[in-house]
C-alpha cells in the first residue's frame, strides 16, 4: 500500500528551479517580449560594446584625434593605426554576438507570443521585428566594418546543448 503511494507522486519530485525562469514558462505575453527587447538595448549599452563602437567607428576616422596618453594603451594605439590583431583586447566580439543572439531569440519567440496574447497585436509584432532586426544589423555593421568577414547567424541559441559551428551559422543564413 505504501509503494502505490510513492508511484503516483512522480510530479512531486520534479522541482523547477526557484532562481531561474524556465523557457516553457516564458514567452507567453507581450511583457515577456518587451522585457527581452529591453535586454537587447541594455546589452548594447554595456560599457564593452559602447567602447568598441566608439573605437571601431569614430576613433578610426578623422573625426577624433588621439590624445597625448595614447601611448599608454598599446592596444588602442594599434587599433588607431589599423593594426587589428586577435591578441588585441579591443577585438573581442562577445558583446556584439550577445546582442545578436538576444535579437535572434526575440525573432524566434515573438510570433508565438502574438499567437497567444491578444494584447500583443500584429502591429506590435511587426514593430518588434523591425526593431530587433535593426539592432542586429547595427551590430553586424560594426563587426563587418572592422573585421570584414565575420560569422553571420540568424539562429537563436537558447539551449546549452546547441552546437554553434561556423557551418550551421552559415548554413542557416543560406536557406
PDB file of C-alpha atoms in Angstrom:
ATOM      1  CA  UNK A   1       0.000   0.000   0.000  1.00  0.00           C
ATOM      2  CA  UNK A   2       2.877   2.353   0.784  1.00  0.00           C
ATOM      3  CA  UNK A   3       4.587   1.600  -2.553  1.00  0.00           C
ATOM      4  CA  UNK A   4       1.462   2.588  -4.501  1.00  0.00           C
ATOM      5  CA  UNK A   5       1.532   5.987  -2.773  1.00  0.00           C
ATOM      6  CA  UNK A   6       5.066   6.703  -3.952  1.00  0.00           C
ATOM      7  CA  UNK A   7       4.491   5.762  -7.586  1.00  0.00           C
ATOM      8  CA  UNK A   8       1.705   8.291  -8.031  1.00  0.00           C
ATOM      9  CA  UNK A   9       3.847  11.195  -6.806  1.00  0.00           C
ATOM     10  CA  UNK A  10       6.290  11.447  -9.702  1.00  0.00           C
ATOM     11  CA  UNK A  11       5.236  15.064 -10.385  1.00  0.00           C
ATOM     12  CA  UNK A  12       6.055  15.921  -6.799  1.00  0.00           C
ATOM     13  CA  UNK A  13       9.703  15.030  -7.377  1.00  0.00           C
ATOM     14  CA  UNK A  14      10.051  17.244 -10.465  1.00  0.00           C
ATOM     15  CA  UNK A  15      11.066  20.554  -8.969  1.00  0.00           C
ATOM     16  CA  UNK A  16      11.502  23.658 -11.088  1.00  0.00           C
ATOM     17  CA  UNK A  17      14.399  25.958 -10.202  1.00  0.00           C
ATOM     18  CA  UNK A  18      13.295  28.833  -7.988  1.00  0.00           C
ATOM     19  CA  UNK A  19      16.059  31.219  -9.081  1.00  0.00           C
ATOM     20  CA  UNK A  20      15.636  30.924 -12.867  1.00  0.00           C
ATOM     21  CA  UNK A  21      12.960  31.499 -15.454  1.00  0.00           C
ATOM     22  CA  UNK A  22      12.207  28.328 -17.372  1.00  0.00           C
ATOM     23  CA  UNK A  23      11.736  28.632 -21.131  1.00  0.00           C
ATOM     24  CA  UNK A  24       8.408  26.771 -21.009  1.00  0.00           C
ATOM     25  CA  UNK A  25       7.076  29.353 -18.522  1.00  0.00           C
ATOM     26  CA  UNK A  26       8.228  32.342 -20.564  1.00  0.00           C
ATOM     27  CA  UNK A  27       7.214  33.854 -23.910  1.00  0.00           C
ATOM     28  CA  UNK A  28       3.522  33.920 -23.074  1.00  0.00           C
ATOM     29  CA  UNK A  29       2.648  37.615 -23.104  1.00  0.00           C
ATOM     30  CA  UNK A  30       3.608  40.997 -24.532  1.00  0.00           C
ATOM     31  CA  UNK A  31       5.527  41.890 -21.358  1.00  0.00           C
ATOM     32  CA  UNK A  32       7.871  38.949 -21.951  1.00  0.00           C
ATOM     33  CA  UNK A  33       8.763  40.250 -25.412  1.00  0.00           C
ATOM     34  CA  UNK A  34       9.161  43.795 -24.087  1.00  0.00           C
ATOM     35  CA  UNK A  35      11.484  42.589 -21.314  1.00  0.00           C
ATOM     36  CA  UNK A  36      13.787  40.702 -23.682  1.00  0.00           C
ATOM     37  CA  UNK A  37      13.746  43.650 -26.098  1.00  0.00           C
ATOM     38  CA  UNK A  38      14.829  45.890 -23.208  1.00  0.00           C
ATOM     39  CA  UNK A  39      17.591  43.351 -22.548  1.00  0.00           C
ATOM     40  CA  UNK A  40      18.804  43.801 -26.132  1.00  0.00           C
ATOM     41  CA  UNK A  41      19.150  47.540 -25.558  1.00  0.00           C
ATOM     42  CA  UNK A  42      20.674  47.018 -22.124  1.00  0.00           C
ATOM     43  CA  UNK A  43      23.382  44.756 -23.516  1.00  0.00           C
ATOM     44  CA  UNK A  44      24.000  47.212 -26.356  1.00  0.00           C
ATOM     45  CA  UNK A  45      24.656  49.878 -23.688  1.00  0.00           C
ATOM     46  CA  UNK A  46      27.212  47.663 -21.948  1.00  0.00           C
ATOM     47  CA  UNK A  47      30.496  49.502 -21.494  1.00  0.00           C
ATOM     48  CA  UNK A  48      32.471  46.987 -23.571  1.00  0.00           C
ATOM     49  CA  UNK A  49      30.080  47.238 -26.514  1.00  0.00           C
ATOM     50  CA  UNK A  50      29.850  51.044 -26.357  1.00  0.00           C
ATOM     51  CA  UNK A  51      33.620  51.379 -26.062  1.00  0.00           C
ATOM     52  CA  UNK A  52      34.174  49.149 -29.091  1.00  0.00           C
ATOM     53  CA  UNK A  53      31.573  51.043 -31.112  1.00  0.00           C
ATOM     54  CA  UNK A  54      33.478  54.239 -30.383  1.00  0.00           C
ATOM     55  CA  UNK A  55      36.916  52.755 -31.060  1.00  0.00           C
ATOM     56  CA  UNK A  56      35.912  50.735 -34.127  1.00  0.00           C
ATOM     57  CA  UNK A  57      33.895  53.651 -35.520  1.00  0.00           C
ATOM     58  CA  UNK A  58      34.636  57.260 -34.666  1.00  0.00           C
ATOM     59  CA  UNK A  59      38.120  56.743 -33.257  1.00  0.00           C
ATOM     60  CA  UNK A  60      39.357  55.226 -36.517  1.00  0.00           C
ATOM     61  CA  UNK A  61      38.228  58.131 -38.660  1.00  0.00           C
ATOM     62  CA  UNK A  62      39.448  61.694 -38.755  1.00  0.00           C
ATOM     63  CA  UNK A  63      36.645  62.970 -36.508  1.00  0.00           C
ATOM     64  CA  UNK A  64      38.599  62.094 -33.367  1.00  0.00           C
ATOM     65  CA  UNK A  65      42.248  62.786 -32.637  1.00  0.00           C
ATOM     66  CA  UNK A  66      44.373  60.699 -30.299  1.00  0.00           C
ATOM     67  CA  UNK A  67      45.410  62.432 -27.103  1.00  0.00           C
ATOM     68  CA  UNK A  68      48.885  62.538 -25.635  1.00  0.00           C
ATOM     69  CA  UNK A  69      48.208  59.492 -23.436  1.00  0.00           C
ATOM     70  CA  UNK A  70      47.539  57.225 -26.428  1.00  0.00           C
ATOM     71  CA  UNK A  71      50.993  55.690 -25.997  1.00  0.00           C
ATOM     72  CA  UNK A  72      49.874  54.360 -22.592  1.00  0.00           C
ATOM     73  CA  UNK A  73      47.412  51.985 -24.269  1.00  0.00           C
ATOM     74  CA  UNK A  74      49.265  49.880 -26.845  1.00  0.00           C
ATOM     75  CA  UNK A  75      46.087  48.047 -27.883  1.00  0.00           C
ATOM     76  CA  UNK A  76      44.222  51.290 -28.598  1.00  0.00           C
ATOM     77  CA  UNK A  77      47.242  52.709 -30.417  1.00  0.00           C
ATOM     78  CA  UNK A  78      47.355  49.609 -32.655  1.00  0.00           C
ATOM     79  CA  UNK A  79      43.630  49.868 -33.430  1.00  0.00           C
ATOM     80  CA  UNK A  80      44.015  53.517 -34.440  1.00  0.00           C
ATOM     81  CA  UNK A  81      46.909  52.555 -36.703  1.00  0.00           C
ATOM     82  CA  UNK A  82      44.723  49.872 -38.370  1.00  0.00           C
ATOM     83  CA  UNK A  83      46.860  47.140 -36.825  1.00  0.00           C
ATOM     84  CA  UNK A  84      43.995  44.883 -35.745  1.00  0.00           C
ATOM     85  CA  UNK A  85      45.134  41.509 -34.451  1.00  0.00           C
ATOM     86  CA  UNK A  86      43.479  38.740 -32.447  1.00  0.00           C
ATOM     87  CA  UNK A  87      45.783  39.466 -29.492  1.00  0.00           C
ATOM     88  CA  UNK A  88      44.367  42.981 -29.112  1.00  0.00           C
ATOM     89  CA  UNK A  89      41.928  43.297 -26.202  1.00  0.00           C
ATOM     90  CA  UNK A  90      39.682  45.592 -28.243  1.00  0.00           C
ATOM     91  CA  UNK A  91      38.976  42.878 -30.813  1.00  0.00           C
ATOM     92  CA  UNK A  92      36.560  40.786 -28.760  1.00  0.00           C
ATOM     93  CA  UNK A  93      33.183  40.180 -30.353  1.00  0.00           C
ATOM     94  CA  UNK A  94      31.283  38.584 -27.461  1.00  0.00           C
ATOM     95  CA  UNK A  95      29.190  41.620 -26.520  1.00  0.00           C
ATOM     96  CA  UNK A  96      28.018  42.117 -30.094  1.00  0.00           C
ATOM     97  CA  UNK A  97      27.128  38.464 -30.556  1.00  0.00           C
ATOM     98  CA  UNK A  98      25.259  38.527 -27.245  1.00  0.00           C
ATOM     99  CA  UNK A  99      23.061  41.336 -28.624  1.00  0.00           C
ATOM    100  CA  UNK A 100      22.701  39.464 -31.925  1.00  0.00           C
ATOM    101  CA  UNK A 101      21.627  36.288 -30.144  1.00  0.00           C
ATOM    102  CA  UNK A 102      19.125  38.185 -27.990  1.00  0.00           C
ATOM    103  CA  UNK A 103      17.659  39.721 -31.158  1.00  0.00           C
ATOM    104  CA  UNK A 104      17.502  36.304 -32.829  1.00  0.00           C
ATOM    105  CA  UNK A 105      15.733  34.957 -29.748  1.00  0.00           C
ATOM    106  CA  UNK A 106      13.091  37.669 -29.956  1.00  0.00           C
ATOM    107  CA  UNK A 107      12.645  36.931 -33.655  1.00  0.00           C
ATOM    108  CA  UNK A 108      12.158  33.255 -32.842  1.00  0.00           C
ATOM    109  CA  UNK A 109       9.654  33.561 -29.997  1.00  0.00           C
ATOM    110  CA  UNK A 110       7.760  36.840 -30.562  1.00  0.00           C
ATOM    111  CA  UNK A 111       5.472  35.342 -33.264  1.00  0.00           C
ATOM    112  CA  UNK A 112       4.448  32.628 -30.775  1.00  0.00           C
ATOM    113  CA  UNK A 113       3.536  35.314 -28.243  1.00  0.00           C
ATOM    114  CA  UNK A 114       1.448  37.121 -30.865  1.00  0.00           C
ATOM    115  CA  UNK A 115      -0.497  33.888 -31.365  1.00  0.00           C
ATOM    116  CA  UNK A 116      -1.094  33.502 -27.593  1.00  0.00           C
ATOM    117  CA  UNK A 117      -1.626  37.035 -26.284  1.00  0.00           C
ATOM    118  CA  UNK A 118      -4.338  39.192 -27.871  1.00  0.00           C
ATOM    119  CA  UNK A 119      -2.742  42.266 -26.274  1.00  0.00           C
ATOM    120  CA  UNK A 120       0.311  41.704 -28.482  1.00  0.00           C
ATOM    121  CA  UNK A 121      -1.077  42.723 -31.855  1.00  0.00           C
ATOM    122  CA  UNK A 122       0.280  42.133 -35.340  1.00  0.00           C
ATOM    123  CA  UNK A 123       1.351  45.779 -35.388  1.00  0.00           C
ATOM    124  CA  UNK A 124       3.279  45.250 -32.154  1.00  0.00           C
ATOM    125  CA  UNK A 125       4.906  42.155 -33.624  1.00  0.00           C
ATOM    126  CA  UNK A 126       5.870  43.994 -36.817  1.00  0.00           C
ATOM    127  CA  UNK A 127       7.381  46.844 -34.780  1.00  0.00           C
ATOM    128  CA  UNK A 128       9.324  44.401 -32.617  1.00  0.00           C
ATOM    129  CA  UNK A 129      10.646  42.527 -35.653  1.00  0.00           C
ATOM    130  CA  UNK A 130      11.759  45.795 -37.251  1.00  0.00           C
ATOM    131  CA  UNK A 131      13.417  46.952 -34.041  1.00  0.00           C
ATOM    132  CA  UNK A 132      15.436  43.804 -33.324  1.00  0.00           C
ATOM    133  CA  UNK A 133      16.363  43.413 -36.991  1.00  0.00           C
ATOM    134  CA  UNK A 134      17.772  46.961 -36.918  1.00  0.00           C
ATOM    135  CA  UNK A 135      19.683  46.288 -33.679  1.00  0.00           C
ATOM    136  CA  UNK A 136      21.135  43.091 -35.124  1.00  0.00           C
ATOM    137  CA  UNK A 137      22.095  44.955 -38.314  1.00  0.00           C
ATOM    138  CA  UNK A 138      23.799  47.666 -36.248  1.00  0.00           C
ATOM    139  CA  UNK A 139      25.938  45.034 -34.528  1.00  0.00           C
ATOM    140  CA  UNK A 140      26.858  43.486 -37.871  1.00  0.00           C
ATOM    141  CA  UNK A 141      27.645  46.957 -39.254  1.00  0.00           C
ATOM    142  CA  UNK A 142      30.330  47.460 -36.613  1.00  0.00           C
ATOM    143  CA  UNK A 143      31.650  43.911 -36.907  1.00  0.00           C
ATOM    144  CA  UNK A 144      31.843  43.950 -40.714  1.00  0.00           C
ATOM    145  CA  UNK A 145      33.272  47.467 -40.979  1.00  0.00           C
ATOM    146  CA  UNK A 146      36.031  46.466 -38.576  1.00  0.00           C
ATOM    147  CA  UNK A 147      36.762  42.834 -39.428  1.00  0.00           C
ATOM    148  CA  UNK A 148      35.083  42.353 -42.843  1.00  0.00           C
ATOM    149  CA  UNK A 149      34.393  38.605 -42.823  1.00  0.00           C
ATOM    150  CA  UNK A 150      32.510  37.670 -39.665  1.00  0.00           C
ATOM    151  CA  UNK A 151      30.167  34.776 -38.947  1.00  0.00           C
ATOM    152  CA  UNK A 152      26.539  35.601 -39.641  1.00  0.00           C
ATOM    153  CA  UNK A 153      23.807  33.948 -37.634  1.00  0.00           C
ATOM    154  CA  UNK A 154      20.066  34.269 -37.587  1.00  0.00           C
ATOM    155  CA  UNK A 155      19.746  31.273 -35.252  1.00  0.00           C
ATOM    156  CA  UNK A 156      18.656  31.787 -31.660  1.00  0.00           C
ATOM    157  CA  UNK A 157      20.917  29.839 -29.325  1.00  0.00           C
ATOM    158  CA  UNK A 158      18.713  29.181 -26.309  1.00  0.00           C
ATOM    159  CA  UNK A 159      19.872  25.744 -25.221  1.00  0.00           C
ATOM    160  CA  UNK A 160      23.254  24.847 -23.767  1.00  0.00           C
ATOM    161  CA  UNK A 161      23.198  21.656 -25.816  1.00  0.00           C
ATOM    162  CA  UNK A 162      23.045  23.555 -29.124  1.00  0.00           C
ATOM    163  CA  UNK A 163      26.308  23.339 -31.011  1.00  0.00           C
ATOM    164  CA  UNK A 164      27.445  26.585 -32.564  1.00  0.00           C
ATOM    165  CA  UNK A 165      29.694  25.964 -35.517  1.00  0.00           C
ATOM    166  CA  UNK A 166      30.581  28.129 -38.463  1.00  0.00           C
ATOM    167  CA  UNK A 167      28.873  25.554 -40.674  1.00  0.00           C
ATOM    168  CA  UNK A 168      25.443  25.766 -39.038  1.00  0.00           C
ATOM    169  CA  UNK A 169      25.676  29.546 -38.767  1.00  0.00           C
ATOM    170  CA  UNK A 170      26.335  29.964 -42.494  1.00  0.00           C
ATOM    171  CA  UNK A 171      24.093  27.060 -43.486  1.00  0.00           C
ATOM    172  CA  UNK A 172      21.051  28.687 -41.900  1.00  0.00           C
ATOM    173  CA  UNK A 173      21.814  32.056 -43.453  1.00  0.00           C
ATOM    174  CA  UNK A 174      21.930  30.488 -46.929  1.00  0.00           C
ATOM    175  CA  UNK A 175      18.451  28.949 -46.629  1.00  0.00           C
TER     176      UNK A 175
END
